[in-house]
PDB file of C-alpha atoms in Angstrom:
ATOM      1  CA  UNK A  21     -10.489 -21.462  14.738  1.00  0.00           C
ATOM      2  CA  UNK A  22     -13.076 -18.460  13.927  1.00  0.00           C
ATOM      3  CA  UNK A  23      -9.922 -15.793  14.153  1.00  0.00           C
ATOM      4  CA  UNK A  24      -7.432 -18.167  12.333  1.00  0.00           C
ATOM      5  CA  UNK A  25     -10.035 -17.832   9.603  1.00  0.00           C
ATOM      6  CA  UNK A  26     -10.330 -14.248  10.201  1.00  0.00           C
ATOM      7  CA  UNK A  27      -6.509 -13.719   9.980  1.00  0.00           C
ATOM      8  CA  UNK A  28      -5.812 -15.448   6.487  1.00  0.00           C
ATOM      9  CA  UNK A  29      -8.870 -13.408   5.558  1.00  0.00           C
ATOM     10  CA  UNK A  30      -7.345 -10.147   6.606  1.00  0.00           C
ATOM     11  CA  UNK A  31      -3.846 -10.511   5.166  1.00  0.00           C
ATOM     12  CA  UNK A  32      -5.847 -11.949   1.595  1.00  0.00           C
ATOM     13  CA  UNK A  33      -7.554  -8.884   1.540  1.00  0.00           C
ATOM     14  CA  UNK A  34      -4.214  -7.015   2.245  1.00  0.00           C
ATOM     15  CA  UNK A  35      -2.652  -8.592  -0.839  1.00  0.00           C
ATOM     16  CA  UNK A  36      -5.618  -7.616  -3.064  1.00  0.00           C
ATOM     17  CA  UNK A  37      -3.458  -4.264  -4.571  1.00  0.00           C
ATOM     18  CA  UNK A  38      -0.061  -6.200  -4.919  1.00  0.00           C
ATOM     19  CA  UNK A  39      -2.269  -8.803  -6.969  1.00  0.00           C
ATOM     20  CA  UNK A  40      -4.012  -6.120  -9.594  1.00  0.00           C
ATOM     21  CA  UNK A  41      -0.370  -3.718  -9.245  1.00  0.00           C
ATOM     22  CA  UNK A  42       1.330  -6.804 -10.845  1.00  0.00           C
ATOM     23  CA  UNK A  43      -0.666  -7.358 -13.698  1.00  0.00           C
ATOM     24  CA  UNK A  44       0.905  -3.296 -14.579  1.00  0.00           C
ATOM     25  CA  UNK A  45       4.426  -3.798 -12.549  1.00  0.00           C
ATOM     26  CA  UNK A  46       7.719  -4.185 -14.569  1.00  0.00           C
ATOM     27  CA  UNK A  47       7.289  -7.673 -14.648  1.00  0.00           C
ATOM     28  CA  UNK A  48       4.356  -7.847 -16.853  1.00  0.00           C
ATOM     29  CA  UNK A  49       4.957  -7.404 -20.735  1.00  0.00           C
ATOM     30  CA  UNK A  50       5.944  -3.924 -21.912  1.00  0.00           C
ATOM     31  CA  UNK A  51       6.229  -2.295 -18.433  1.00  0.00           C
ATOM     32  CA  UNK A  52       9.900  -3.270 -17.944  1.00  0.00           C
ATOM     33  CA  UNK A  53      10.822  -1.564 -21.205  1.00  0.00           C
ATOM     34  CA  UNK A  54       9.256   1.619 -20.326  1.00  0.00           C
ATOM     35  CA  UNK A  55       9.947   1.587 -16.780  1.00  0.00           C
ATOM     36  CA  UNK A  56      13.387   0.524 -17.757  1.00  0.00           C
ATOM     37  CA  UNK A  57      14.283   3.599 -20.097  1.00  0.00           C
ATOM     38  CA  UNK A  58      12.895   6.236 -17.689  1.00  0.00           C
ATOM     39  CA  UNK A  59      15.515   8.490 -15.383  1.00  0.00           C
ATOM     40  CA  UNK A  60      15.420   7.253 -12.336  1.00  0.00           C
ATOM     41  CA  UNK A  61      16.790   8.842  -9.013  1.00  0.00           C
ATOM     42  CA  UNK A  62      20.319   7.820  -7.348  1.00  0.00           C
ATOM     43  CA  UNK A  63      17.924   6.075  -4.666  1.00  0.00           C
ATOM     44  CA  UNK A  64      15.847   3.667  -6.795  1.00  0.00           C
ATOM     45  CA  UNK A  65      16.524   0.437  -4.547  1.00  0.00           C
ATOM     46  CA  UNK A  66      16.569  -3.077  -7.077  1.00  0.00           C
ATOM     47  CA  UNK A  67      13.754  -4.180  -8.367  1.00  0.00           C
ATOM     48  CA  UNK A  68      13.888  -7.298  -5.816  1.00  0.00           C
ATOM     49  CA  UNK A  69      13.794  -4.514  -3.134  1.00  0.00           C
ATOM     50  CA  UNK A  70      10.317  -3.677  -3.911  1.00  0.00           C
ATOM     51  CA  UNK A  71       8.904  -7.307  -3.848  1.00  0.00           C
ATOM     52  CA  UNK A  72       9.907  -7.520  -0.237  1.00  0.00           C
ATOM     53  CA  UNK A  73       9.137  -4.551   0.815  1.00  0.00           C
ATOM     54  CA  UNK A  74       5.378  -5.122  -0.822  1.00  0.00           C
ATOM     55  CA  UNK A  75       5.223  -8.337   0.762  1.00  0.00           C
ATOM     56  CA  UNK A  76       6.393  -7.255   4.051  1.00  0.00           C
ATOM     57  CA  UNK A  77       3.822  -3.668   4.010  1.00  0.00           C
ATOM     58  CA  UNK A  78       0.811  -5.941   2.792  1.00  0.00           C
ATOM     59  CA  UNK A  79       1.297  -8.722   5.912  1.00  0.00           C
ATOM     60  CA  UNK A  80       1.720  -5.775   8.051  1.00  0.00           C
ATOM     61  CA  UNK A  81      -1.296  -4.445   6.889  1.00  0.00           C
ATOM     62  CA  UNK A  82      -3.124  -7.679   7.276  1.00  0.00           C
ATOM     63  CA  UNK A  83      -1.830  -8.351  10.618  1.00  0.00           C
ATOM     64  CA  UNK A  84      -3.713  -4.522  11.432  1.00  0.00           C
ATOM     65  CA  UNK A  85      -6.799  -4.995   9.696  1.00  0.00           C
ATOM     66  CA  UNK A  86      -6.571  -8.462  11.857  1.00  0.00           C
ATOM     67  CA  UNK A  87      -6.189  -6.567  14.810  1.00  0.00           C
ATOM     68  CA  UNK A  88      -9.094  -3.991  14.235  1.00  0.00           C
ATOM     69  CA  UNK A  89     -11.098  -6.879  12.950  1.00  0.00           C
ATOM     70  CA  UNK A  90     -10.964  -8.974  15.952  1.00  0.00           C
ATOM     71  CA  UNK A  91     -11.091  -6.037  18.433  1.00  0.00           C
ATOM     72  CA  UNK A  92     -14.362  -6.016  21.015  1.00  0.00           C
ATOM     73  CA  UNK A  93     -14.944  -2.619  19.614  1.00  0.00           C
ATOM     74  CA  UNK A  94     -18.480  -2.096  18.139  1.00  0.00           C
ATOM     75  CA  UNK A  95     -19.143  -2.314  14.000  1.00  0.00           C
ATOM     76  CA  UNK A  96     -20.048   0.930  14.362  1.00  0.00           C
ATOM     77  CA  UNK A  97     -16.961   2.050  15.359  1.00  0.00           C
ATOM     78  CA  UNK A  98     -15.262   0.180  13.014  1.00  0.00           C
ATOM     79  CA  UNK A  99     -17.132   1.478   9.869  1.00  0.00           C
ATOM     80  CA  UNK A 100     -14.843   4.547   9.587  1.00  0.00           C
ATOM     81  CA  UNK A 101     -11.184   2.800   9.701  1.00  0.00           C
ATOM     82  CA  UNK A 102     -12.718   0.079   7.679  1.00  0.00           C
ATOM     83  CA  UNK A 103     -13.495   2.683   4.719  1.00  0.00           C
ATOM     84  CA  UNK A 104     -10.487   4.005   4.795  1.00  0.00           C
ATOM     85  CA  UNK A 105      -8.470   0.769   4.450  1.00  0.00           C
ATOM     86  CA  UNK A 106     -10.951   0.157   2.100  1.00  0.00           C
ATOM     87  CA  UNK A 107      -9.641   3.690   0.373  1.00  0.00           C
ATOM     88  CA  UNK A 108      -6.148   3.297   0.494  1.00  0.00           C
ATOM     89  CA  UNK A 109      -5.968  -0.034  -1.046  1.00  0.00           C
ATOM     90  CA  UNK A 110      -8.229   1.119  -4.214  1.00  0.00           C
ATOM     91  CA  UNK A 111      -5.589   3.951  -4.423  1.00  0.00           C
ATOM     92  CA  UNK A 112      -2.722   1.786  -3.922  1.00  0.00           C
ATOM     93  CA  UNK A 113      -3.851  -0.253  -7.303  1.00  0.00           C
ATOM     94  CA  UNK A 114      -4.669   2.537  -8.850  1.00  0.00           C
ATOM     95  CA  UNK A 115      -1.521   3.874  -8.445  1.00  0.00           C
ATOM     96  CA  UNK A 116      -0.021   0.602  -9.954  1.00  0.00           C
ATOM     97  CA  UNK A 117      -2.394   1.193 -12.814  1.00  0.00           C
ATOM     98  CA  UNK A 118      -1.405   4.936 -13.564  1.00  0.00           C
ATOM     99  CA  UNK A 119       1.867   4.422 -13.279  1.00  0.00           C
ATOM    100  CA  UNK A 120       2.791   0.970 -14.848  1.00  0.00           C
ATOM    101  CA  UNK A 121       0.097   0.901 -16.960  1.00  0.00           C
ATOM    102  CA  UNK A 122      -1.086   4.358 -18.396  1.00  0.00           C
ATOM    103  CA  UNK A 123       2.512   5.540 -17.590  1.00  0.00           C
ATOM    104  CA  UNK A 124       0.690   8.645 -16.216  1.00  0.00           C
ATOM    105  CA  UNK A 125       3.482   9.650 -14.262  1.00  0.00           C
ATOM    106  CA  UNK A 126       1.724  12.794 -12.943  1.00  0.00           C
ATOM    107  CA  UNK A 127      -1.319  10.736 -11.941  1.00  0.00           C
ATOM    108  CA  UNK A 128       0.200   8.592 -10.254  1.00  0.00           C
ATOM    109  CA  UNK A 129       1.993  11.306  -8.099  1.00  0.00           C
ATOM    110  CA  UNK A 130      -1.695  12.748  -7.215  1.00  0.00           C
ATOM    111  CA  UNK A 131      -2.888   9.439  -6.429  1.00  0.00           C
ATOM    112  CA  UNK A 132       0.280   8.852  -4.292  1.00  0.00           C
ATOM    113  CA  UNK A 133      -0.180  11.762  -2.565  1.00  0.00           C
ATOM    114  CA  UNK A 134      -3.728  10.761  -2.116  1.00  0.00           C
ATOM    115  CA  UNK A 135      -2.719   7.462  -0.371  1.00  0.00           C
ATOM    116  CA  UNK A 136      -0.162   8.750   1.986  1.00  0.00           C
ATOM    117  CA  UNK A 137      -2.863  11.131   3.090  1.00  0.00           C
ATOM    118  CA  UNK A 138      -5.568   8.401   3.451  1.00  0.00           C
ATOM    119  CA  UNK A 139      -3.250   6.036   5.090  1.00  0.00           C
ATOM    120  CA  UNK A 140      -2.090   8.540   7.853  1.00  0.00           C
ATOM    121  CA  UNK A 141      -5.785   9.198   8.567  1.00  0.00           C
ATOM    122  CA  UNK A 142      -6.333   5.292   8.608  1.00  0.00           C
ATOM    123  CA  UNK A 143      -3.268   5.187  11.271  1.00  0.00           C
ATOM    124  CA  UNK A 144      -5.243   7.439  13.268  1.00  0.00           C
ATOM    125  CA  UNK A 145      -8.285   5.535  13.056  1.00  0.00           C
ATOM    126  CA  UNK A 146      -7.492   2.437  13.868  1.00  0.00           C
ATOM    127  CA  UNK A 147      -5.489   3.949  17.094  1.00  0.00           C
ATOM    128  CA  UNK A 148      -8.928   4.234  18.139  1.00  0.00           C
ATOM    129  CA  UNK A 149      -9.493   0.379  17.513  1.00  0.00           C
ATOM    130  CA  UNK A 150      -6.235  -0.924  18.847  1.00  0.00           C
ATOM    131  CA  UNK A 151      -2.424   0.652  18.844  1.00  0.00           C
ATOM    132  CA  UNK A 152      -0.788  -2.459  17.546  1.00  0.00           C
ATOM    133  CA  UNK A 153      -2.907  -1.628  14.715  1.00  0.00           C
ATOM    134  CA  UNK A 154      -1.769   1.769  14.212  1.00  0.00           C
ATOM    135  CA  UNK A 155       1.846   1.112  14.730  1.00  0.00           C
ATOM    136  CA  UNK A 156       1.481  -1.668  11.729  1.00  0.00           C
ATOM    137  CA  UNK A 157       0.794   0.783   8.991  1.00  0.00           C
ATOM    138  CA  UNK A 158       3.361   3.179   9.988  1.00  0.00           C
ATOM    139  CA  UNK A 159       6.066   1.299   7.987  1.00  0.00           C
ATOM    140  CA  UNK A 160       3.513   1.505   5.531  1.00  0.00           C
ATOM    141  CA  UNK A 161       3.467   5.172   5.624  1.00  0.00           C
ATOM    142  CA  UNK A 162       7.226   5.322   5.761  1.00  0.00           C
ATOM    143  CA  UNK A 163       7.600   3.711   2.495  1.00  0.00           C
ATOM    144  CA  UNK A 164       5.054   5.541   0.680  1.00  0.00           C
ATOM    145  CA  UNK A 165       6.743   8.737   1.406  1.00  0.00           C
ATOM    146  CA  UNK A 166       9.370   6.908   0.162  1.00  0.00           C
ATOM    147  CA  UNK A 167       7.453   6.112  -2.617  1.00  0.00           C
ATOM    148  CA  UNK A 168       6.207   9.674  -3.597  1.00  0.00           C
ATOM    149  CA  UNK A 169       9.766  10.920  -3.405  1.00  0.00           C
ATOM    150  CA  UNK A 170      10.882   8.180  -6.334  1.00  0.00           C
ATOM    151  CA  UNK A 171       7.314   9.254  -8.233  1.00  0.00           C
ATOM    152  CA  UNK A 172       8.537  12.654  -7.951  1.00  0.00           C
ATOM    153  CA  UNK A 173      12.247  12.258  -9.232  1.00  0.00           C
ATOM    154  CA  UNK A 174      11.310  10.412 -12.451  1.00  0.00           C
ATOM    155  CA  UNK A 175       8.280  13.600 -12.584  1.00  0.00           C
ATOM    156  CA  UNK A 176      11.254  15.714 -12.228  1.00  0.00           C
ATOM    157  CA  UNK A 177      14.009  13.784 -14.226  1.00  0.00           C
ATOM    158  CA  UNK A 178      11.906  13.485 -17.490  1.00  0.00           C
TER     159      UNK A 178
END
C-alpha cells in the first residue's frame, strides 16, 4: 500500500507545472487573444494536441520519479536527480508564465532552452537510479525540442 501511496504522490507532483501553466495557457482569460493573433509556424499541432501531450509527458514523468523514488538506491544518491526534477519542473512553469503570461516570448525561449538542458541531464541521472526511469523522460525531451522549435518560429515570425 506504502508504494501505491508513493505512486499517486509522484505523478501529483508531476502535474504540479501543468496546474500553475494553466492558470497562463490560452485557456485562461486574455491568453487566447494574444496567443491567438501571434504568427505561428506551419507545425503548430491544435490546441487539443497539447492537452494530451501534457497529460501524457507529466504521467510519464510521474511514473519516473516513481521509479527513482521507490528504487533501493541510497537518499544520497538520489539527492542529485531529485534536484534536477525538482529544476525542470520550476522551469517548465516558468516557462508557462513567460510565455502565456508576460508574453515574453524571448524569455521563454531562454527558459526553454534551459529546461531541455536540465531535463537531458535529469535523463542521465536517473539512468543511474533505474533505466525505466530514464527512458520515461525521453518523450519528454522529444517534445520540448519540439517545443523550443514552435518558441522559436513565433520569435522568428513576429
Amino acid at each position: 500500500m506504502k508504494k501505491f501511496w508513493l505512486f499517486v504522490f509522484a505523478i501529483i507532483v508531476s502535474f504540479v507545472p501543468g496546474i500553475i501553466g494553466g492558470f497562463f495557457s490560452p485557456m485562461s482569460p486574455g491568453a487566447n487573444e494574444w496567443y491567438n493573433g501571434l504568427i505561428q509556424s506551419v507545425f503548430t499541432p491544435n490546441g487539443w494536441v497539447f492537452s494530451i501531450a501534457w497529460i501524457i509527458l507529466y504521467t510519464l514523468l510521474g511514473v519516473a520519479l516513481f521509479l527513482v523514488m521507490k528504487s533501493s538506491k541510497s537518499r544520497k544518491s538520489k539527492s542529485v536527480p531529485y534536484a534536477l526534477f525538482i529544476s525542470q519542473m520550476c522551469l517548465n512553469a516558468l516557462w508557462s508564465y513567460l510565455f502565456f503570461g508576460l508574453h515574453m516570448v524571448g524569455g521563454a525561449f531562454i527558459a526553454l532552452v534551459t529546461l531541455l538542458m536540465v531535463a537531458i541531464w535529469m535523463a542521465g541521472a536517473f539512468r543511474s537510479i533505474s533505466r525505466g526511469a530514464s527512458y520515461l523522460v525521453w518523450p519528454y525531451i522529444v517534445w520540448l525540442s519540439f517545443a523550443l522549435y514552435l518558441n522559436g518560429a513565433i520569435i522568428m515570425l513576429n
